[in-house]
Short mmCIF file of C-alpha atoms in Angstrom, two decimals:
data_model
loop_
_atom_site.label_atom_id
_atom_site.label_comp_id
_atom_site.label_asym_id
_atom_site.label_seq_id
_atom_site.Cartn_x
_atom_site.Cartn_y
_atom_site.Cartn_z
CA UNK A 13 0.00 0.00 0.00
CA UNK A 14 2.86 2.36 0.88
CA UNK A 15 4.56 1.74 -2.49
CA UNK A 16 1.26 2.25 -4.37
CA UNK A 17 0.61 5.59 -2.66
CA UNK A 18 4.18 6.72 -3.51
CA UNK A 19 3.86 5.76 -7.16
CA UNK A 20 0.48 7.51 -7.52
CA UNK A 21 1.80 10.63 -5.86
CA UNK A 22 4.86 10.68 -8.12
CA UNK A 23 2.72 10.17 -11.27
CA UNK A 24 0.39 13.01 -10.31
CA UNK A 25 3.34 15.27 -9.69
CA UNK A 26 4.85 14.49 -13.11
CA UNK A 27 1.47 15.18 -14.79
CA UNK A 28 1.14 18.49 -12.97
CA UNK A 29 -2.11 17.19 -11.48
CA UNK A 30 -0.77 16.83 -7.95
CA UNK A 31 -2.96 18.38 -5.26
CA UNK A 32 -1.39 18.39 -1.78
CA UNK A 33 -3.58 16.45 0.63
CA UNK A 34 -4.51 17.81 3.99
CA UNK A 35 -2.28 15.23 5.68
CA UNK A 36 1.09 16.86 4.93
CA UNK A 37 2.88 14.25 7.09
CA UNK A 38 1.87 11.58 4.58
CA UNK A 39 3.26 13.74 1.77
CA UNK A 40 6.61 14.04 3.53
CA UNK A 41 6.71 10.33 4.27
CA UNK A 42 5.99 9.33 0.70
CA UNK A 43 7.99 11.96 -1.15
CA UNK A 44 9.98 10.45 -3.99
CA UNK A 45 13.31 11.62 -2.58
CA UNK A 46 12.76 9.82 0.74
CA UNK A 47 11.65 6.58 -0.89
CA UNK A 48 14.54 6.55 -3.30
CA UNK A 49 17.13 7.50 -0.65
CA UNK A 50 15.92 4.77 1.73
CA UNK A 51 16.49 2.18 -0.97
CA UNK A 52 19.90 3.57 -1.89
CA UNK A 53 20.96 3.85 1.75
CA UNK A 54 20.05 0.22 2.48
CA UNK A 55 22.04 -0.89 -0.53
CA UNK A 56 25.00 1.33 0.41
CA UNK A 57 25.14 0.05 3.98
CA UNK A 58 24.95 -3.57 2.87
CA UNK A 59 27.68 -3.00 0.30
CA UNK A 60 29.84 -1.30 2.93
CA UNK A 61 29.43 -4.22 5.32
CA UNK A 62 30.40 -6.67 2.58
CA UNK A 63 33.32 -4.71 1.16
CA UNK A 64 34.76 -3.07 4.29
CA UNK A 65 33.79 -5.50 7.06
CA UNK A 66 33.92 -8.83 5.23
CA UNK A 67 30.35 -9.88 6.00
CA UNK A 68 28.48 -12.34 3.84
CA UNK A 69 25.56 -10.92 1.82
CA UNK A 70 23.02 -12.49 4.17
CA UNK A 71 24.79 -11.22 7.29
CA UNK A 72 25.17 -7.80 5.71
CA UNK A 73 21.44 -7.53 4.99
CA UNK A 74 20.62 -8.57 8.55
CA UNK A 75 23.15 -6.18 10.10
CA UNK A 76 22.15 -3.25 7.90
CA UNK A 77 18.70 -3.21 9.52
CA UNK A 78 20.35 -2.03 12.74
CA UNK A 79 22.51 0.59 11.05
CA UNK A 80 19.93 2.77 9.29
CA UNK A 81 21.36 5.94 10.82
CA UNK A 82 24.69 5.56 8.99
CA UNK A 83 24.74 8.08 6.16
CA UNK A 84 28.45 8.07 5.27
CA UNK A 85 31.46 5.79 5.79
CA UNK A 86 33.37 8.28 7.93
CA UNK A 87 32.33 7.06 11.39
CA UNK A 88 32.38 3.30 10.67
CA UNK A 89 35.75 3.77 8.93
CA UNK A 90 37.08 5.36 12.13
CA UNK A 91 35.73 2.46 14.21
CA UNK A 92 37.34 -0.12 11.91
CA UNK A 93 40.64 1.77 11.92
CA UNK A 94 40.69 1.73 15.73
CA UNK A 95 39.86 -1.97 15.89
CA UNK A 96 42.65 -2.79 13.44
CA UNK A 97 45.10 -0.77 15.53
CA UNK A 98 44.20 -3.02 18.47
CA UNK A 99 44.82 -6.25 16.59
CA UNK A 100 41.40 -7.02 15.13
CA UNK A 101 41.99 -8.67 11.76
CA UNK A 102 39.88 -8.41 8.62
CA UNK A 103 40.01 -12.16 8.15
CA UNK A 104 38.64 -13.26 11.52
CA UNK A 105 37.77 -10.70 14.14
CA UNK A 106 36.08 -7.82 12.33
CA UNK A 107 33.44 -9.89 10.45
CA UNK A 108 32.69 -11.71 13.67
CA UNK A 109 32.30 -8.66 15.87
CA UNK A 110 30.18 -6.76 13.31
CA UNK A 111 27.96 -9.77 12.66
CA UNK A 112 27.33 -10.28 16.36
CA UNK A 113 27.10 -6.62 17.33
CA UNK A 114 26.57 -4.39 14.27
CA UNK A 115 25.94 -1.32 16.43
CA UNK A 116 29.65 -1.27 17.33
CA UNK A 117 29.95 0.72 14.10
CA UNK A 118 27.72 3.42 15.63
CA UNK A 119 29.90 3.86 18.71
CA UNK A 120 32.19 6.82 19.13
CA UNK A 121 35.68 5.45 18.51
CA UNK A 122 37.47 7.98 20.73
CA UNK A 123 34.91 8.55 23.47
CA UNK A 124 33.39 5.08 23.79
CA UNK A 125 35.54 2.30 22.35
CA UNK A 126 39.09 3.57 22.85
CA UNK A 127 38.85 4.03 26.66
CA UNK A 128 37.64 0.43 27.05
CA UNK A 129 40.33 -1.00 24.79
CA UNK A 130 42.97 1.03 26.62
CA UNK A 131 41.66 -0.20 29.97
CA UNK A 132 41.88 -3.89 29.08
CA UNK A 133 45.38 -3.35 27.70
CA UNK A 134 46.38 -1.49 30.87
CA UNK A 135 45.55 -4.47 33.09
CA UNK A 136 47.62 -6.80 30.92
CA UNK A 137 45.30 -8.35 28.33
CA UNK A 138 47.51 -9.17 25.30
CA UNK A 139 46.38 -7.71 21.96
CA UNK A 140 45.71 -11.11 20.32
CA UNK A 141 43.62 -12.19 23.32
CA UNK A 142 41.77 -8.88 23.38
CA UNK A 143 40.79 -9.17 19.71
CA UNK A 144 39.83 -12.82 19.99
CA UNK A 145 37.72 -12.47 23.12
CA UNK A 146 35.98 -9.20 22.26
CA UNK A 147 35.06 -10.45 18.80
CA UNK A 148 33.52 -13.50 20.47
CA UNK A 149 31.80 -11.40 23.14
CA UNK A 150 31.38 -7.88 21.68
CA UNK A 151 28.67 -7.04 24.22
CA UNK A 152 31.51 -6.18 26.61
CA UNK A 153 32.03 -3.04 24.52
CA UNK A 154 28.47 -1.94 25.24
CA UNK A 155 28.96 -1.90 29.01
CA UNK A 156 29.78 1.30 30.86
CA UNK A 157 33.47 1.52 31.65
CA UNK A 158 32.90 3.70 34.70
CA UNK A 159 29.79 2.06 36.12
CA UNK A 160 30.25 -1.59 35.15
CA UNK A 161 33.64 -2.72 33.86
CA UNK A 162 35.92 -0.89 36.32
CA UNK A 163 33.83 -1.73 39.44
CA UNK A 164 33.82 -5.40 38.43
CA UNK A 165 37.56 -5.30 37.80
CA UNK A 166 38.18 -3.73 41.23
CA UNK A 167 36.10 -6.40 42.95
CA UNK A 168 37.79 -9.27 41.11
CA UNK A 169 41.26 -7.89 41.75
CA UNK A 170 40.54 -7.61 45.48
CA UNK A 171 39.27 -11.19 45.46
CA UNK A 172 42.00 -12.74 43.29
CA UNK A 173 44.85 -10.53 44.41
CA UNK A 174 46.33 -9.58 41.04
CA UNK A 175 45.73 -8.28 37.55
CA UNK A 176 46.89 -11.64 36.26
CA UNK A 177 43.92 -13.31 37.91
CA UNK A 178 41.48 -10.84 36.39
CA UNK A 179 43.06 -11.31 32.96
CA UNK A 180 42.68 -15.08 33.33
CA UNK A 181 38.98 -14.64 34.13
CA UNK A 182 38.56 -12.41 31.08
CA UNK A 183 40.45 -14.88 28.89
CA UNK A 184 38.42 -17.88 29.98
CA UNK A 185 35.01 -16.20 30.17
CA UNK A 186 34.81 -12.71 28.63
CA UNK A 187 31.03 -12.94 29.04
CA UNK A 188 31.62 -12.31 32.75
CA UNK A 189 32.37 -8.70 31.78
CA UNK A 190 29.32 -8.46 29.56
CA UNK A 191 26.80 -10.05 31.91
CA UNK A 192 28.04 -9.48 35.44
CA UNK A 193 27.08 -6.77 37.84
CA UNK A 194 29.38 -6.35 40.84
CA UNK A 195 26.44 -6.72 43.22
CA UNK A 196 25.49 -10.10 41.78
CA UNK A 197 29.08 -11.34 41.86
CA UNK A 198 29.56 -10.34 45.48
CA UNK A 199 26.27 -12.04 46.34
CA UNK A 200 27.46 -15.37 44.95
CA UNK A 201 30.81 -15.04 46.70
CA UNK A 202 29.14 -14.18 50.00
CA UNK A 203 26.82 -17.15 49.70
CA UNK A 204 29.77 -19.52 49.18
CA UNK A 205 31.50 -18.13 52.23
CA UNK A 206 28.35 -18.63 54.31
CA UNK A 207 28.27 -22.27 53.20
CA UNK A 208 31.79 -22.76 54.52
CA UNK A 209 33.70 -22.70 51.24
CA UNK A 210 37.20 -21.41 52.13
CA UNK A 211 38.71 -18.41 50.39
CA UNK A 212 41.34 -20.50 48.57
CA UNK A 213 38.64 -22.71 47.05
CA UNK A 214 36.56 -19.70 46.03
CA UNK A 215 39.60 -18.26 44.26
CA UNK A 216 40.20 -21.58 42.50
CA UNK A 217 36.56 -21.74 41.44
CA UNK A 218 36.62 -18.23 40.00
CA UNK A 219 39.90 -18.81 38.15
CA UNK A 220 39.03 -22.29 36.88
CA UNK A 221 35.31 -21.75 36.29
CA UNK A 222 34.60 -18.00 35.99
CA UNK A 223 31.00 -18.76 35.01
CA UNK A 224 30.43 -19.43 38.74
CA UNK A 225 30.17 -15.65 38.95
CA UNK A 226 27.13 -15.48 36.67
CA UNK A 227 25.28 -18.61 37.76
CA UNK A 228 21.91 -18.02 39.38
CA UNK A 229 22.46 -17.82 43.14
CA UNK A 230 19.86 -20.50 43.95
CA UNK A 231 21.31 -22.87 41.37
CA UNK A 232 24.82 -22.38 42.71
CA UNK A 233 23.55 -23.07 46.21
CA UNK A 234 22.06 -26.33 44.92
CA UNK A 235 25.27 -27.36 43.14
CA UNK A 236 27.34 -26.80 46.28
CA UNK A 237 24.86 -28.72 48.43
CA UNK A 238 24.88 -31.58 45.95
CA UNK A 239 28.68 -31.77 45.96
CA UNK A 240 28.78 -31.78 49.75
CA UNK A 241 26.16 -34.55 49.92
CA UNK A 242 28.23 -36.69 47.56
CA UNK A 243 31.20 -36.40 49.90
CA UNK A 244 33.41 -33.81 48.22
CA UNK A 245 35.77 -31.89 50.48
CA UNK A 246 35.48 -28.12 49.93
CA UNK A 247 39.22 -27.80 50.56
CA UNK A 248 40.24 -30.11 47.71
CA UNK A 249 40.38 -29.61 43.96
CA UNK A 250 37.76 -32.29 43.34
CA UNK A 251 35.11 -29.99 44.80
CA UNK A 252 35.97 -27.29 42.25
CA UNK A 253 35.87 -29.83 39.43
CA UNK A 254 32.50 -31.18 40.58
CA UNK A 255 30.96 -27.69 40.64
CA UNK A 256 32.27 -27.08 37.13
CA UNK A 257 30.59 -30.27 35.93
CA UNK A 258 27.26 -29.30 37.50
CA UNK A 259 27.46 -25.84 35.93
CA UNK A 260 28.46 -27.03 32.46
CA UNK A 261 26.31 -30.13 32.05
CA UNK A 262 22.56 -30.56 32.18
CA UNK A 263 20.98 -33.42 34.11
CA UNK A 264 20.11 -35.20 30.86
CA UNK A 265 23.72 -34.95 29.66
CA UNK A 266 25.01 -36.33 32.95
CA UNK A 267 22.61 -39.24 32.67
CA UNK A 268 23.76 -39.91 29.10
CA UNK A 269 27.39 -40.10 30.25
CA UNK A 270 26.42 -42.50 33.03
CA UNK A 271 24.60 -44.66 30.50
CA UNK A 272 27.74 -44.83 28.36
CA UNK A 273 29.71 -46.12 31.35
CA UNK A 274 26.97 -48.61 32.16
CA UNK A 275 27.23 -49.98 28.63
CA UNK A 276 30.94 -50.48 29.29
CA UNK A 277 30.07 -52.66 32.28
CA UNK A 278 30.32 -50.12 35.07
CA UNK A 279 28.08 -50.41 38.12
CA UNK A 280 26.46 -47.44 39.90
CA UNK A 281 29.09 -47.73 42.63
CA UNK A 282 31.85 -47.69 40.00
CA UNK A 283 30.44 -44.53 38.46
CA UNK A 284 30.10 -42.80 41.82
CA UNK A 285 33.60 -43.81 42.92
CA UNK A 286 35.15 -42.62 39.66
CA UNK A 287 33.25 -39.33 39.81
CA UNK A 288 34.45 -38.69 43.36
CA UNK A 289 38.04 -39.31 42.26
CA UNK A 290 37.87 -37.40 38.98
CA UNK A 291 34.63 -35.49 38.28
CA UNK A 292 35.87 -34.32 34.87
CA UNK A 293 35.21 -37.85 33.59
CA UNK A 294 31.66 -36.66 32.88
CA UNK A 295 32.96 -34.08 30.40
CA UNK A 296 34.60 -36.69 28.18
CA UNK A 297 32.80 -37.42 24.93
CA UNK A 298 31.01 -40.73 24.41
CA UNK A 299 33.38 -41.52 21.56
CA UNK A 300 36.47 -41.01 23.72
CA UNK A 301 35.08 -43.03 26.63
CA UNK A 302 34.16 -45.95 24.38
CA UNK A 303 37.45 -45.94 22.45
CA UNK A 304 39.65 -45.71 25.54
CA UNK A 305 37.66 -48.35 27.40
CA UNK A 306 37.95 -50.69 24.42
CA UNK A 307 41.73 -50.31 24.22
CA UNK A 308 42.35 -50.42 27.96
CA UNK A 309 40.11 -53.43 28.55
CA UNK A 310 40.44 -55.48 25.37
CA UNK A 311 44.02 -54.71 24.30
CA UNK A 312 45.81 -54.02 27.57
CA UNK A 313 43.63 -56.31 29.66
CA UNK A 314 42.74 -53.77 32.35
CA UNK A 315 39.74 -54.63 34.49
CA UNK A 316 37.10 -52.09 35.39
CA UNK A 317 38.26 -51.80 38.99
CA UNK A 318 41.69 -50.63 37.82
CA UNK A 319 40.18 -48.00 35.52
CA UNK A 320 37.81 -46.80 38.26
CA UNK A 321 40.90 -46.22 40.41
CA UNK A 322 42.40 -44.02 37.67
CA UNK A 323 39.45 -42.60 35.70
CA UNK A 324 41.70 -39.94 34.13
CA UNK A 325 42.80 -42.73 31.74
CA UNK A 326 39.52 -42.23 29.90
CA UNK A 327 40.51 -38.67 29.10
CA UNK A 328 44.00 -39.33 27.77
CA UNK A 329 44.60 -39.13 24.04
CA UNK A 330 44.54 -42.66 22.67
CA UNK A 331 46.63 -41.84 19.60
CA UNK A 332 49.05 -39.34 21.14
CA UNK A 333 49.61 -40.76 24.61
CA UNK A 334 48.28 -44.21 25.41
CA UNK A 335 49.18 -46.15 22.25
CA UNK A 336 52.63 -44.56 21.64
CA UNK A 337 53.72 -45.04 25.25
CA UNK A 338 52.54 -48.62 25.34
CA UNK A 339 54.37 -49.26 22.06
CA UNK A 340 57.65 -47.90 23.45
CA UNK A 341 57.25 -49.98 26.61
CA UNK A 342 56.66 -53.11 24.52
CA UNK A 343 59.74 -52.47 22.36
CA UNK A 344 61.96 -51.97 25.40
CA UNK A 345 60.52 -55.10 26.98
CA UNK A 346 61.07 -57.16 23.82
CA UNK A 347 64.68 -55.96 23.62
CA UNK A 348 65.24 -56.90 27.25
CA UNK A 349 66.17 -53.32 28.09
CA UNK A 350 63.35 -52.45 30.49
CA UNK A 351 60.73 -54.62 32.09
CA UNK A 352 57.10 -53.57 31.77
CA UNK A 353 56.24 -51.27 34.67
CA UNK A 354 52.80 -50.46 35.99
CA UNK A 355 50.39 -48.92 33.52
CA UNK A 356 49.73 -46.12 36.00
CA UNK A 357 53.38 -45.07 36.00
CA UNK A 358 53.63 -45.40 32.24
CA UNK A 359 50.60 -43.23 31.46
CA UNK A 360 50.70 -40.65 34.23
CA UNK A 361 54.31 -39.54 33.83
CA UNK A 362 54.73 -36.02 32.47
CA UNK A 363 55.98 -35.85 28.89
CA UNK A 364 59.43 -34.66 29.96
CA UNK A 365 59.86 -37.44 32.50
CA UNK A 366 58.59 -40.05 30.06
CA UNK A 367 61.09 -38.95 27.40
CA UNK A 368 63.97 -39.08 29.89
CA UNK A 369 63.08 -42.47 31.35
CA UNK A 370 61.88 -44.28 28.24
CA UNK A 371 63.49 -42.57 25.23
CA UNK A 372 66.69 -40.66 26.02
CA UNK A 373 67.99 -43.35 28.33
CA UNK A 374 67.87 -45.94 25.54
CA UNK A 375 68.69 -43.83 22.45
CA UNK A 376 72.10 -45.53 22.04
CA UNK A 377 70.46 -48.96 22.01
CA UNK A 378 67.54 -47.97 19.78
CA UNK A 379 68.38 -44.71 17.90
CA UNK A 380 65.06 -44.72 16.08
CA UNK A 381 62.99 -45.00 19.28
CA UNK A 382 62.03 -41.31 19.38
CA UNK A 383 60.85 -41.40 15.77
CA UNK A 384 58.83 -44.52 16.51
CA UNK A 385 57.26 -42.81 19.51
CA UNK A 386 56.31 -39.79 17.41
CA UNK A 387 54.94 -41.91 14.58
CA UNK A 388 57.68 -40.96 12.13
CA UNK A 389 59.10 -44.47 11.87
CA UNK A 390 57.58 -47.94 11.88
CA UNK A 391 58.19 -50.09 14.93
CA UNK A 392 60.29 -53.24 14.57
CA UNK A 393 58.44 -56.48 14.14
CA UNK A 394 57.81 -58.29 17.38
CA UNK A 395 60.35 -61.06 17.86
CA UNK A 396 59.09 -64.60 18.16
#
């Protein structure tokens, strides 16, 4: 209807038969210049987003709807120039940040964006990290520096004791700075203290699982109560890991992981015992659990009780850790150079210690052992 009225009005004007209606607002709304400019402006903005910001045509059309006030490239050009100066690349960061938060292009580069970028740099956030995290969570740039970002920073620094701790929180969960209010954060921290969680554990929780700061207070209370009921000690790292599992995984996902273990022959007691020892077991994918269980049980002959004692085995890389180390141990055993030691020792050694004890020590006897370990050379055939 709007287009029809415009066309009729334009035709009457060209035929000199145009009579201004009483509703002059309608005339202004439907004047040919406004209609034509609206179309041109939409096209210009979309083209700018494609050519200058690297957006796809579909993303550009979607983003342009929020940028109708842009009439020239001067301001968005200044925003892009500033972002590039702070390490945002055309290939990765700029398309991402503009797609997620197009209105960044409307911000004042010097009065709005620059002070925030300078602040994060001043506390020690490296440029590559700053670009990566802000392009993933551009909503941080919409928060007030004075009323939101700095108060949250001050609170976190007083809690964690250093800028390094705050930078770690930002690196792991930049959404803390886009969603958190200092009052809500302090409320969660106070609640944990009231429940008897010591300061050192609270610090570990915030550093390891910053999302604890933005979890609903009642939910967090429930997660802590659940961990305590299961027997976790608030002074040990397992408690922190358990809370992270409860925060990250839904009840249905937890049940699915338990079902995977049941299919591998685990009892309910096995599952509970393993979870108490190593809660992160529930974050392993079904594919990893099944593959590692198959190799440990059917190739190495481990029984379930042994794996329950060391559930971290299910999280080790099968191709980069378990198989190569077992291969080296077998070669040394076959050559009579080193008897097979316990699987626990073999798999839990740090990489440096493993190389010293199993590779460097025997490089004169088997020069190609390191290449075999790293998959660059075929292992010798097993002697009969």
